GROMACS .gro file of C-alpha atoms in nm:
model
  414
    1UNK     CA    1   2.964  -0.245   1.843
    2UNK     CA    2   2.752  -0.195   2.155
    3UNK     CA    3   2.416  -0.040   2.262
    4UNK     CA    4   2.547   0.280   2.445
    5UNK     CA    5   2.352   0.559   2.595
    6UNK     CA    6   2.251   0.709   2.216
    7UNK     CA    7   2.008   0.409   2.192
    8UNK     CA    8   1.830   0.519   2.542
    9UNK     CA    9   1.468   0.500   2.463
   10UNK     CA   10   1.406   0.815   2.698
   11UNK     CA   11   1.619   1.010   2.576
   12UNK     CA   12   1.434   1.299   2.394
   13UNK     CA   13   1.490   1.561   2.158
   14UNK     CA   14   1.480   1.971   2.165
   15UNK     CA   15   1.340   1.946   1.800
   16UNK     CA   16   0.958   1.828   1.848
   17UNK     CA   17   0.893   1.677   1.558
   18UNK     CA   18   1.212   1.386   1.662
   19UNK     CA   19   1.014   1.327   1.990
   20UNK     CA   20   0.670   1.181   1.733
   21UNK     CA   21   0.617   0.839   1.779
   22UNK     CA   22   0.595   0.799   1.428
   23UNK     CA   23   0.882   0.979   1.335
   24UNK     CA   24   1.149   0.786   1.097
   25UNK     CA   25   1.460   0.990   1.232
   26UNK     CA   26   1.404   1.021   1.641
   27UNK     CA   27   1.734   1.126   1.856
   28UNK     CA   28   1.847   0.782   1.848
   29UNK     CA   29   1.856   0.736   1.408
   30UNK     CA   30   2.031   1.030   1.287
   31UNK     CA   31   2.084   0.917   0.962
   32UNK     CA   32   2.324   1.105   0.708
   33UNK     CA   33   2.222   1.250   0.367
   34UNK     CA   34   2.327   1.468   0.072
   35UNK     CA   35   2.073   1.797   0.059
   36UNK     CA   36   2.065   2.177  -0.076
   37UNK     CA   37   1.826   2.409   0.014
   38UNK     CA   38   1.518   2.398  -0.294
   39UNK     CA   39   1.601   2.648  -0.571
   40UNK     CA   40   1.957   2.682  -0.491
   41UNK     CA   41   2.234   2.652  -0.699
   42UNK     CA   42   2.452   2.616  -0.371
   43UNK     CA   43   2.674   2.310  -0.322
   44UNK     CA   44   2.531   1.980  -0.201
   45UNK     CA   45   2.629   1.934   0.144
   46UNK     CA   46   2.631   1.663   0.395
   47UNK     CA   47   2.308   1.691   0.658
   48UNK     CA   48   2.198   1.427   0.930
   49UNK     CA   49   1.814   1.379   1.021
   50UNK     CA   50   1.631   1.485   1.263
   51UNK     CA   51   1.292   1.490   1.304
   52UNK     CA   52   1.100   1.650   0.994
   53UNK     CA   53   1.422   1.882   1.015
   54UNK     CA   54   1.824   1.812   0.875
   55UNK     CA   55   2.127   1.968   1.075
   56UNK     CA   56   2.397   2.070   0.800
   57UNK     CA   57   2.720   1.903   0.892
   58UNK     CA   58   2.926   2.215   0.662
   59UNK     CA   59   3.022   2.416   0.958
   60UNK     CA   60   3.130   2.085   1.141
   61UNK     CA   61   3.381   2.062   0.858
   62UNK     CA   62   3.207   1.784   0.714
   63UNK     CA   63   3.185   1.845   0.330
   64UNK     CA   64   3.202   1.450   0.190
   65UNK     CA   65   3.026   1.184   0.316
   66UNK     CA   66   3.288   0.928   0.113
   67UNK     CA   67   3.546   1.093   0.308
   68UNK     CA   68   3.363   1.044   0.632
   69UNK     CA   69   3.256   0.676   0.538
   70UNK     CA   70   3.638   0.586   0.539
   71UNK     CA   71   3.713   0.688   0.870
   72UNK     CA   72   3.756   0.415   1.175
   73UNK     CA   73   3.406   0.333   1.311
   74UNK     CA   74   3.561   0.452   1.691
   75UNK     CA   75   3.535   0.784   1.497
   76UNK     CA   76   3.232   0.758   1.318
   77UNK     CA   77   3.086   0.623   1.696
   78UNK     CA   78   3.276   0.959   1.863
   79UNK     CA   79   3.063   1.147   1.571
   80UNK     CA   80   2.744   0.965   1.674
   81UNK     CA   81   2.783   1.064   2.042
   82UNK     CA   82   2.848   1.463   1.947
   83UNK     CA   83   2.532   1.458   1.735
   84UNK     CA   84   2.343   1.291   2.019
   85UNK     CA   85   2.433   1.580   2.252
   86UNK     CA   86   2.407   1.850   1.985
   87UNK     CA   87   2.046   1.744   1.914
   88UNK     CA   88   1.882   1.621   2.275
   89UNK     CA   89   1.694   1.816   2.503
   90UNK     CA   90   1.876   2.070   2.666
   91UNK     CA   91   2.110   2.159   2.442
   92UNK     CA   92   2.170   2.483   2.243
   93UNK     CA   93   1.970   2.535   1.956
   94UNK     CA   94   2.123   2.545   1.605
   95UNK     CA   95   1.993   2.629   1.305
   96UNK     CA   96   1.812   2.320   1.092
   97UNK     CA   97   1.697   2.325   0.731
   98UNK     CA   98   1.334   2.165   0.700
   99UNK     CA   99   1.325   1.873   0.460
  100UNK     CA  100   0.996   2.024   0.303
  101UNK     CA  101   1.254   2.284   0.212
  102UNK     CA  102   1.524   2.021   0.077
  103UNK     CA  103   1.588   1.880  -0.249
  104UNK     CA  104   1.797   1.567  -0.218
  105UNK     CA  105   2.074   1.382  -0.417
  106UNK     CA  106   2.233   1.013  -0.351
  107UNK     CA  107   2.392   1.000  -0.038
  108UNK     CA  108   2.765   0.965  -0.115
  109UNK     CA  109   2.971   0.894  -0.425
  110UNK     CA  110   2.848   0.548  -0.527
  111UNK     CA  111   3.216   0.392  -0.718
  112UNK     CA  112   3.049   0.045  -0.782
  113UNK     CA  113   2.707  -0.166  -0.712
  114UNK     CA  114   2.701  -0.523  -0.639
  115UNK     CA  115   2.354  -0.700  -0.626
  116UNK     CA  116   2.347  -1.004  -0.443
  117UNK     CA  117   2.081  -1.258  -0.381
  118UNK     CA  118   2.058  -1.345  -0.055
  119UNK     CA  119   1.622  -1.354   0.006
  120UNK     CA  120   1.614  -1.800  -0.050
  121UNK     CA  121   1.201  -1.769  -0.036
  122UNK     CA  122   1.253  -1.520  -0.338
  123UNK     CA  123   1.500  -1.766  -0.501
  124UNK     CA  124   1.284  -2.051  -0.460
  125UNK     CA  125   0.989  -1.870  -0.583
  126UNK     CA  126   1.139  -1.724  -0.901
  127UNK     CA  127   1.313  -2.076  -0.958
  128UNK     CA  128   1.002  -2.251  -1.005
  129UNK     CA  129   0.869  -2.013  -1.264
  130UNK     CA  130   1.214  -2.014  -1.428
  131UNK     CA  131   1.307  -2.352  -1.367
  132UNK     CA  132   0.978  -2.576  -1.258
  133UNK     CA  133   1.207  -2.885  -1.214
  134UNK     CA  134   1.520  -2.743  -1.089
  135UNK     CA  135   1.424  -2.422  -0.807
  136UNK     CA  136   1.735  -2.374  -0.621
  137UNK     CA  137   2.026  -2.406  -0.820
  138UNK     CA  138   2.277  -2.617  -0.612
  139UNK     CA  139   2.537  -2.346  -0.527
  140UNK     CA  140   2.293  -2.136  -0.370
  141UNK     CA  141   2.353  -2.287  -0.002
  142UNK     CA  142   2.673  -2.254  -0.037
  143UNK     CA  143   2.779  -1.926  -0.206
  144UNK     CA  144   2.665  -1.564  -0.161
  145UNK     CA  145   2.543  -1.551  -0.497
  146UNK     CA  146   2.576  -1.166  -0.667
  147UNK     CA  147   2.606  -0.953  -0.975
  148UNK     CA  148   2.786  -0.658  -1.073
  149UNK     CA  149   2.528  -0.403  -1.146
  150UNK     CA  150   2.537  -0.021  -1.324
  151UNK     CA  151   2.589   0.249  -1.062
  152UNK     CA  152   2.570   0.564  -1.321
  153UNK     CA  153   2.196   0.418  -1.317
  154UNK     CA  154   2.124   0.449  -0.938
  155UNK     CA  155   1.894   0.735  -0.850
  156UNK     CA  156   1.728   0.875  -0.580
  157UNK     CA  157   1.382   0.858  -0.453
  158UNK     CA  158   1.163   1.066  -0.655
  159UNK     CA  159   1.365   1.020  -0.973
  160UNK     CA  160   1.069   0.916  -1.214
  161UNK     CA  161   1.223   0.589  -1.488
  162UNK     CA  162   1.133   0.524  -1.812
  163UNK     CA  163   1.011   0.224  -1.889
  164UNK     CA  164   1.305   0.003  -2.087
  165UNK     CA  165   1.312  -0.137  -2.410
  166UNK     CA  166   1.497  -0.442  -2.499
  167UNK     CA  167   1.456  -0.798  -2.637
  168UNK     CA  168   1.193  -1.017  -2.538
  169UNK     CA  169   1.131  -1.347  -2.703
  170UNK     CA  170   0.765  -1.506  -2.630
  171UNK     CA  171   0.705  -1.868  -2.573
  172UNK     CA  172   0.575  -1.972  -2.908
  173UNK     CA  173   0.822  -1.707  -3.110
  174UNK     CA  174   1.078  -1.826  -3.344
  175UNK     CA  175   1.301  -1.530  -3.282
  176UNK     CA  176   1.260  -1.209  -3.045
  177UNK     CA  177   1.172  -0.873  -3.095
  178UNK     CA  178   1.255  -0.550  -2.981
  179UNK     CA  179   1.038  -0.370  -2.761
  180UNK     CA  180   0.938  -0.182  -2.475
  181UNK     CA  181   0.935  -0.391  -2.170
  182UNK     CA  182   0.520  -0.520  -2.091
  183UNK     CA  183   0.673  -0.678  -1.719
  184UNK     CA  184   0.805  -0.440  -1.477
  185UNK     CA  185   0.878  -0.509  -1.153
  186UNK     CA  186   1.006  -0.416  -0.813
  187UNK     CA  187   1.223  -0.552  -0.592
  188UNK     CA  188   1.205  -0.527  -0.206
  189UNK     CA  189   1.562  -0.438  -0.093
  190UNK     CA  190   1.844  -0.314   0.154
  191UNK     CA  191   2.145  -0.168   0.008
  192UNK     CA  192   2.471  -0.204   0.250
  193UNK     CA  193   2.673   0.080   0.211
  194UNK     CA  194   3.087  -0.022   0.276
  195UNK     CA  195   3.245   0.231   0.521
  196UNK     CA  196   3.624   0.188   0.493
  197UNK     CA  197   3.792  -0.015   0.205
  198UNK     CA  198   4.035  -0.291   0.214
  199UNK     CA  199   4.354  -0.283  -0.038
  200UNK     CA  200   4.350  -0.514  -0.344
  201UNK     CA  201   4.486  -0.843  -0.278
  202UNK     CA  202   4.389  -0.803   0.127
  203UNK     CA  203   4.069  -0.986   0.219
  204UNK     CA  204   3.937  -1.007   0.578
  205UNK     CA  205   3.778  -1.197   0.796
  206UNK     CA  206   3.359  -1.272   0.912
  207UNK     CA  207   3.485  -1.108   1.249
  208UNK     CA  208   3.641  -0.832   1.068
  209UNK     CA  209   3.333  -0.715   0.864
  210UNK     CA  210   3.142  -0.501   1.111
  211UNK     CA  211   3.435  -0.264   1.067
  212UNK     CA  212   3.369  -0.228   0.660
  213UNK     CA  213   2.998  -0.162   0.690
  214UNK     CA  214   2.901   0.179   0.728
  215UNK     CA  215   2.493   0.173   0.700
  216UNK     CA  216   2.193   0.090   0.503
  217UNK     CA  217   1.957   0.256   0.292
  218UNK     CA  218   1.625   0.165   0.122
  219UNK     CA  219   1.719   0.005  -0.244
  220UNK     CA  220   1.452  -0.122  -0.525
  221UNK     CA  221   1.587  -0.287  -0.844
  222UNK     CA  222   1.336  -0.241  -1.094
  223UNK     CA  223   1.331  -0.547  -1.324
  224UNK     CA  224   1.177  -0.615  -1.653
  225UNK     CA  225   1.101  -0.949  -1.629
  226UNK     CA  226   0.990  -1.012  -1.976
  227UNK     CA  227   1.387  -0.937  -2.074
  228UNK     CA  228   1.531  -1.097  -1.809
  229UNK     CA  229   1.447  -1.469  -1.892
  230UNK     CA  230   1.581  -1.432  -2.260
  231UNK     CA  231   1.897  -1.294  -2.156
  232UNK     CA  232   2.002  -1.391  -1.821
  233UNK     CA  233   2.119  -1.715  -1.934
  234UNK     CA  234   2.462  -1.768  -1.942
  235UNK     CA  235   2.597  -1.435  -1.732
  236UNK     CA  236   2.299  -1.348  -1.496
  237UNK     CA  237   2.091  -1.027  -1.529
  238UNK     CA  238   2.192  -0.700  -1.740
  239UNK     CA  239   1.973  -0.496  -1.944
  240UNK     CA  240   1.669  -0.655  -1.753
  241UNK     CA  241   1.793  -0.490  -1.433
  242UNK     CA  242   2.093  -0.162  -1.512
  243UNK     CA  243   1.853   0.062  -1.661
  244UNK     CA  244   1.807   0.177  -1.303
  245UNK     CA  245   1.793   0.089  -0.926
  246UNK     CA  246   1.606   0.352  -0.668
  247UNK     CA  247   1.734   0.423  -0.322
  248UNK     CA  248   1.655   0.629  -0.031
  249UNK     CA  249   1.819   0.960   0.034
  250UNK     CA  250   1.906   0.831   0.353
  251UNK     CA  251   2.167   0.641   0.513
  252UNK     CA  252   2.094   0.502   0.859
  253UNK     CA  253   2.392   0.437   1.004
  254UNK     CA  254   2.497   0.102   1.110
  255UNK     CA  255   2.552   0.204   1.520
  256UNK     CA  256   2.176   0.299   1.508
  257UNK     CA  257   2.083  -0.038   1.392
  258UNK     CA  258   2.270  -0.207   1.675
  259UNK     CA  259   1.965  -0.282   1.940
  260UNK     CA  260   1.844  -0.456   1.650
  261UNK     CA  261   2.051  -0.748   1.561
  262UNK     CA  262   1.971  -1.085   1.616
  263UNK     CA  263   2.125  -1.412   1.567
  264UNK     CA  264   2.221  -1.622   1.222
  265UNK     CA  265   2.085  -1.927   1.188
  266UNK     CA  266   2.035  -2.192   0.944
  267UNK     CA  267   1.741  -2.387   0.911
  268UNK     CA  268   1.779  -2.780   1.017
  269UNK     CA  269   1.954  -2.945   0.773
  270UNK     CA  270   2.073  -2.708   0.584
  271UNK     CA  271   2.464  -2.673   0.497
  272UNK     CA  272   2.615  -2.438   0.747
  273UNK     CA  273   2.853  -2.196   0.591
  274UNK     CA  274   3.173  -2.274   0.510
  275UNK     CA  275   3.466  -2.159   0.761
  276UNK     CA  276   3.598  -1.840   0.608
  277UNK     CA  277   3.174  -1.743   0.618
  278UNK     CA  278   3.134  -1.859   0.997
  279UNK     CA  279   3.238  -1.786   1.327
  280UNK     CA  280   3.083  -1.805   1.748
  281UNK     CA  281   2.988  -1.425   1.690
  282UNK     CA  282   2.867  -1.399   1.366
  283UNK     CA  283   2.614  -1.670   1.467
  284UNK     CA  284   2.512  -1.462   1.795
  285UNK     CA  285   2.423  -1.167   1.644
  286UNK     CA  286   2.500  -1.118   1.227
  287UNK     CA  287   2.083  -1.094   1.158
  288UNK     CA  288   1.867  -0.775   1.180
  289UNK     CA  289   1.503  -0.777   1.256
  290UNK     CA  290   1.430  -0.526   0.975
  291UNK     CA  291   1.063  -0.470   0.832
  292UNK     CA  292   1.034  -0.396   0.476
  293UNK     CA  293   0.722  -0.306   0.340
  294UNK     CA  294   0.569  -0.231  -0.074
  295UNK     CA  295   0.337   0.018  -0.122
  296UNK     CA  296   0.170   0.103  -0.488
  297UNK     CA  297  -0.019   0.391  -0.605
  298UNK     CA  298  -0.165   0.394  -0.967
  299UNK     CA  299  -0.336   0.708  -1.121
  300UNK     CA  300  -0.653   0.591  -1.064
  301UNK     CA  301  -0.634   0.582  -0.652
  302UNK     CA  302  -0.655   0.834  -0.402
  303UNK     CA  303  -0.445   0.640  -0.124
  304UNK     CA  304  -0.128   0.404  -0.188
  305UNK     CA  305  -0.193   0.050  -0.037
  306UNK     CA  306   0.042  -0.145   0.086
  307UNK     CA  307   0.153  -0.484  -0.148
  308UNK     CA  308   0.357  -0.707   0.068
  309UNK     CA  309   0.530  -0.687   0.419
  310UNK     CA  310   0.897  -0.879   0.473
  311UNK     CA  311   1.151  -0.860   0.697
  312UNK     CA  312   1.543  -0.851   0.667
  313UNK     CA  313   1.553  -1.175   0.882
  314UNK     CA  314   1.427  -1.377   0.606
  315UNK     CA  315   1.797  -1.336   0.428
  316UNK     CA  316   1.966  -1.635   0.393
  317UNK     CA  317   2.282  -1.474   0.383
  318UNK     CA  318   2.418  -1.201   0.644
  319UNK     CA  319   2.543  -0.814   0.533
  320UNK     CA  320   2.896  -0.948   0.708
  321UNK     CA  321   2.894  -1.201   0.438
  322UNK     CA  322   2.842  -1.050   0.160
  323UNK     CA  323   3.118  -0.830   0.265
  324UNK     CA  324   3.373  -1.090   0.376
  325UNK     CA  325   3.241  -1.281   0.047
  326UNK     CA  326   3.302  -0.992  -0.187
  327UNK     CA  327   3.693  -0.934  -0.061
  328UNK     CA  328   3.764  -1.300  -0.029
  329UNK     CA  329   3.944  -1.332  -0.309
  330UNK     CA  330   4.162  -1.003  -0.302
  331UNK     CA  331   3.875  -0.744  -0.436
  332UNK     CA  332   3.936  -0.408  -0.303
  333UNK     CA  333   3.620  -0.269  -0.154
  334UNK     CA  334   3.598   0.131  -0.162
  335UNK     CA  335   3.404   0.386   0.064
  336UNK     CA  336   3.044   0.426  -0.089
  337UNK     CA  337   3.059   0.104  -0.300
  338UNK     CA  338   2.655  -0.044  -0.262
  339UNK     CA  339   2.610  -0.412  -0.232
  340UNK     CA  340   2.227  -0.507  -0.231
  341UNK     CA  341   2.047  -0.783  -0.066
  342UNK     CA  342   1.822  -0.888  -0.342
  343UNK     CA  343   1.472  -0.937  -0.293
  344UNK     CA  344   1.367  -0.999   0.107
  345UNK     CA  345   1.086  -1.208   0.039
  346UNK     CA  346   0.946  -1.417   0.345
  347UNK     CA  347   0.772  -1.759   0.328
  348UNK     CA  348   0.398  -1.626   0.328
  349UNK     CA  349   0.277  -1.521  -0.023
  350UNK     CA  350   0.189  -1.206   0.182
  351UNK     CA  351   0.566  -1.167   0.215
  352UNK     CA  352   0.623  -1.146  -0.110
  353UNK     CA  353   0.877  -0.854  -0.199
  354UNK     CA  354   0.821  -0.848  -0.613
  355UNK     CA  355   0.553  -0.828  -0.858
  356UNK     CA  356   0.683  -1.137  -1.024
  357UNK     CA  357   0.577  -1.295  -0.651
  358UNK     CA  358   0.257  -1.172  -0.582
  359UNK     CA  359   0.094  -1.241  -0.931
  360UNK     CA  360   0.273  -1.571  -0.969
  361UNK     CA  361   0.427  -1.463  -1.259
  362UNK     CA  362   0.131  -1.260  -1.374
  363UNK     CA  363  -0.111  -1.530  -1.376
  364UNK     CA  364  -0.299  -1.379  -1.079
  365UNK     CA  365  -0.339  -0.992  -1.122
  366UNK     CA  366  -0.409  -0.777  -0.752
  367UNK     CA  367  -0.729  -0.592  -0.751
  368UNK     CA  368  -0.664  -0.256  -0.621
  369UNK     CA  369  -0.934   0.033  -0.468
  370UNK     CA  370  -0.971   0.348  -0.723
  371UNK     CA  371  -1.139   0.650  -0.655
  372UNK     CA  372  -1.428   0.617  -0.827
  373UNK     CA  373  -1.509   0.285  -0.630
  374UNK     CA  374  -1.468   0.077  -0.952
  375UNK     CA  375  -1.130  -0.096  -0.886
  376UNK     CA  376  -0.835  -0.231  -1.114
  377UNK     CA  377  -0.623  -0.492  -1.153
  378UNK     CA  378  -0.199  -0.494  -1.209
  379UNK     CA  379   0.012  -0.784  -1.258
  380UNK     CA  380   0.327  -0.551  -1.349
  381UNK     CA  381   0.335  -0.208  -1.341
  382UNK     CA  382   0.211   0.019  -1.624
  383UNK     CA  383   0.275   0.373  -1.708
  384UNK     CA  384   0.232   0.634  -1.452
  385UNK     CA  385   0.259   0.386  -1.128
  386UNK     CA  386   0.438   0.524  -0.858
  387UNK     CA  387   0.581   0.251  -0.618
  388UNK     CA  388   0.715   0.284  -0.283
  389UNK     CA  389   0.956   0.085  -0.059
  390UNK     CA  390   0.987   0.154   0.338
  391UNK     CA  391   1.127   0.014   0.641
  392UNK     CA  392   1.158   0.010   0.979
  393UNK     CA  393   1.298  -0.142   1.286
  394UNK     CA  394   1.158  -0.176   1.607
  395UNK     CA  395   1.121  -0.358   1.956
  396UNK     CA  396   0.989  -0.290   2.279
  397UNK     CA  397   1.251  -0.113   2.510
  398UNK     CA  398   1.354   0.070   2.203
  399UNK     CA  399   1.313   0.395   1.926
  400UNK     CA  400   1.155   0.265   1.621
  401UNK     CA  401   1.370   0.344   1.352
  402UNK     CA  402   1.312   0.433   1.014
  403UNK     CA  403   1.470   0.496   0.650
  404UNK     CA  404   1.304   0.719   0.463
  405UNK     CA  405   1.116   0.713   0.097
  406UNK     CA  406   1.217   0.490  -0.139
  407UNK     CA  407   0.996   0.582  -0.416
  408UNK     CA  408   0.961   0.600  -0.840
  409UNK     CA  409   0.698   0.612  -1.097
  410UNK     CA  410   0.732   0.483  -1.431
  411UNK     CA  411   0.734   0.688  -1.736
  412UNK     CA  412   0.647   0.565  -2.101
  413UNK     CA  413   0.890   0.429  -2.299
  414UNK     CA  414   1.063   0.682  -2.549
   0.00000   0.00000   0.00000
C-alpha cells in the first residue's frame, strides 16, 4: 500500500458536511457500511460515508460487502479512487441518504470472531489482580495469544445487552451460585476485519498479510468479570465474554488508514518475534497511531464524560500478526471473519481501556458529575449505563479520520 492522491489533505468535498473539521468520514475515509432507509422493509444494502450523508453502492452493482471484501486489494484500491472522484468537489451530484435517516446493521456477514490479546499494559494489569505473583504468563512474549469467541452474539452500536447471568463463586464461598453478573465491564478495542481468505492447509507469510486485511471497525467486549475468574481457568474466557461484543456500523477501510502507520518495535530487552512473525518491513511500518477513547453516560448525567484515552500503538502485537498467526498452522481465514485486539490499554492509569483498570478491580470507584450537582460513583456498570467507544486517527499534513459510534447500554437481567 501507498499514500496516493485520495489521502491529499486539500482535497475537498461537494457534500459540506465531509469538508467539517470534525467530521469522522471526510473525502479521504469513506468507510463502508450496511444501511436501509428508517421504516423500510427494503433490503439492506451496502453504503460508504460521507460526511453526515451515505452514498448507496446498489446501483454500482455492489449488493454484498463479503463479496466485495474478497476481491484483490488493486481492486478494492481502483474502488477507492472511483469513490474519491464520485464524491470531491466538482463532480456530479448523486443522490445520498442522510444517516439521521438510516437504521444500520453489522457491516458484512461476520462467519467467525477471534479475540486476541495483544494490549501487554492490559495483560500486566489484569495479571496482577488475577495472578499477584505471576502477571505475565511466560508465553505472552512470544505468542499472539487469542480466543475463539461467539459471532451470533456480535451486534451493532445501539443494540441495548442484558446484563448476563452465570456462576460466580466469592472468595470466602464454599461453592458458587448462580446469578446475575454484579461486574460488568468494557473493553477498549479494534476489530480487524479479513478481506480475502486463504485455503485450508495454505498459510502465508508477515509480508503477505497486508493483502488479507480489509479494515477496522470500533469493537467492545463486554465482560463480566465476576464470571470470568471462576471459569476461565483451564480454556480461557466463555460465558464471561460470548453473551455479546458491540461494534461500529462502520468499516474504515484499511487504504484510508495508510498515512497512519508507523513502525513495530519492541521494547529493549524484550524477545523479538520469532521468524515466521518478523520481517525488514513489518518492522518499518506494521503499527498504527490510532486513538481510542471510553466515554460513559449513566441515567443520572446530562453529558457523557470521557473514562480513559489509549492508543492502538500500545499493542504489543501487530494486525499483520495476528493474521499471519491465525493461518500459520493451515486455518482457512474467510471474508468478514473479525479478529479483535483485546483491550488497548496504555501505561498511564489514564490509559486504561476497562473498568476492571480504572477501579483497580473495583477497589477504587470513579466519581462521576450528575445533573443535579450531587455526583455518583461506578466501579462496574449498573443497569441503564450506556457506554461508548470512539476513535480516531490523525497527524499534521493529514484528514483526521474517524470510526463511528461504538455504543450499548445495559439492560437488567431477565
Amino acid at each position: 500500500m501507498s499514500i496516493d492522491h485520495t489521502h491529499d489533505a486539500a482535497a475537498l468535498s461537494w457534500v459540506a458536511s465531509a469538508n467539517d473539521p470534525a467530521t469522522d468520514f471526510p473525502l479521504q475515509n469513506l468507510p463502508f457500511c450496511s444501511f436501509r432507509r428508517q421504516g423500510s422493509l427494503e433490503p439492506w444494502r451496502v453504503g460508504v460515508g460521507i460526511g453526515d450523508q451515505i452514498l448507496d453502492l446498489s446501483a454500482w452493482g455492489i449488493t454484498e460487502l463479503n463479496a466485495l471484501m474478497a476481491r484483490p486489494s488493486r481492486e478494492r484500491r481502483a474502488l477507492r479512487h472511483r469513490l474519491f472522484d464520485t464524491l470531491k468537489a466538482g463532480a456530479s451530484e448523486v443522490e445520498l441518504v442522510p444517516q439521521a435517516r438510516a437504521e444500520f446493521t453489522l457491516p458484512c456477514r461476520i462467519g467467525d470472531y477471534t479475540d486476541f490479546y495483544t494490549g501487554i499494559h492490559h495483560a500486566r494489569a489484569v495479571g496482577r489482580l488475577f495472578r499477584p505473583d505471576n502477571p505475565l504468563l511466560p508465553n505472552y512474549q512470544w505468542v499472539p495469544i487469542g480466543y475463539h469467541g461467539r459471532s451470533s452474539s456480535i451486534v451493532v452500536s445501539g443494540t441495548p445487552l442484558r446484563r448476563p447471568k452465570g456462576q460466580v463463586k466469592p472468595p470466602d464461598a464454599e461453592a458458587p451460585v448462580f446469578k446475575p453478573s454484579a461486574r460488568i465491564d468494557c473493553e477498549l478495542e479494534l476489530g480487524l476485519f479479513v478481506g480475502p481468505g486463504n485455503a485450508l492447509g495454505e498459510p502465508f507469510g508477515i509480508d503477505e498479510a497486508d493483502e488479507h486485511a480489509f479494515g477496522l471497525t470500533l469493537l467492545n467486549d463486554w465482560s463480566a468479570r465476576d464470571v470470568q475468574p471462576w471459569e476461565y481457568q483451564p480454556l480461557g474466557p466463555f460465558l464471561a465474554k460470548n453473551f455479546g461484543t458491540t461494534i461500529s456500523p462502520w468499516i474504515v477501510t484499511m487504504e484510508a488508514l495508510e498515512p497512519f502507520r508507523i513502525p513495530f518495535t519492541r521494547p529493549e530487552g524484550d524477545p523479538q518475534p520469532l521468524p515466521y512473525l518478523d520481517s525488514p518491513a513489518h518492522r518499518a511500518g506494521a503499527s498504527y497511531d490510532i486513538e481510542m477513547e471510553v466515554w460513559l453516560k449513566t441515567p443520572a448525567m446530562e453529558q457523557p464524560v470521557r473514562l480513559s484515552r489509549s492508543n492502538l500503538r500500545h499493542a504489543y502485537w501487530s494486525l499483520a500478526q495476528m493474521l499471519t498467526h491465525h493461518a500459520s498452522n493451515g486455518c482457512n481465514l474467510q471474508p468478514g471473519d473479525l479478529l479483535g485486539t483485546g483491550t488497548i490499554s496504555g501505561p498511564a492509569p489514564e490509559e486504561a481501556g476497562s473498568l476492571l483498570e480504572l477501579t483497580q478491580g473495583g477497589k477504587q470507584p470513579i466519581t462521576l458529575p450528575t445533573a443535579d450537582g450531587k455526583g455518583e460513583q461506578r466501579t462496574f456498570l449498573l443497569d441503564g449505563d450506556q457506554l461508548g467507544l470512539r476513535a480516531f486517527a490523525h497527524k499534521p499534513g493529514f484528514r483526521r479520520i474517524g470510526f463511528g459510534p461504538c455504543d450499548g447500554v445495559i439492560l437488567p437481567a431477565r
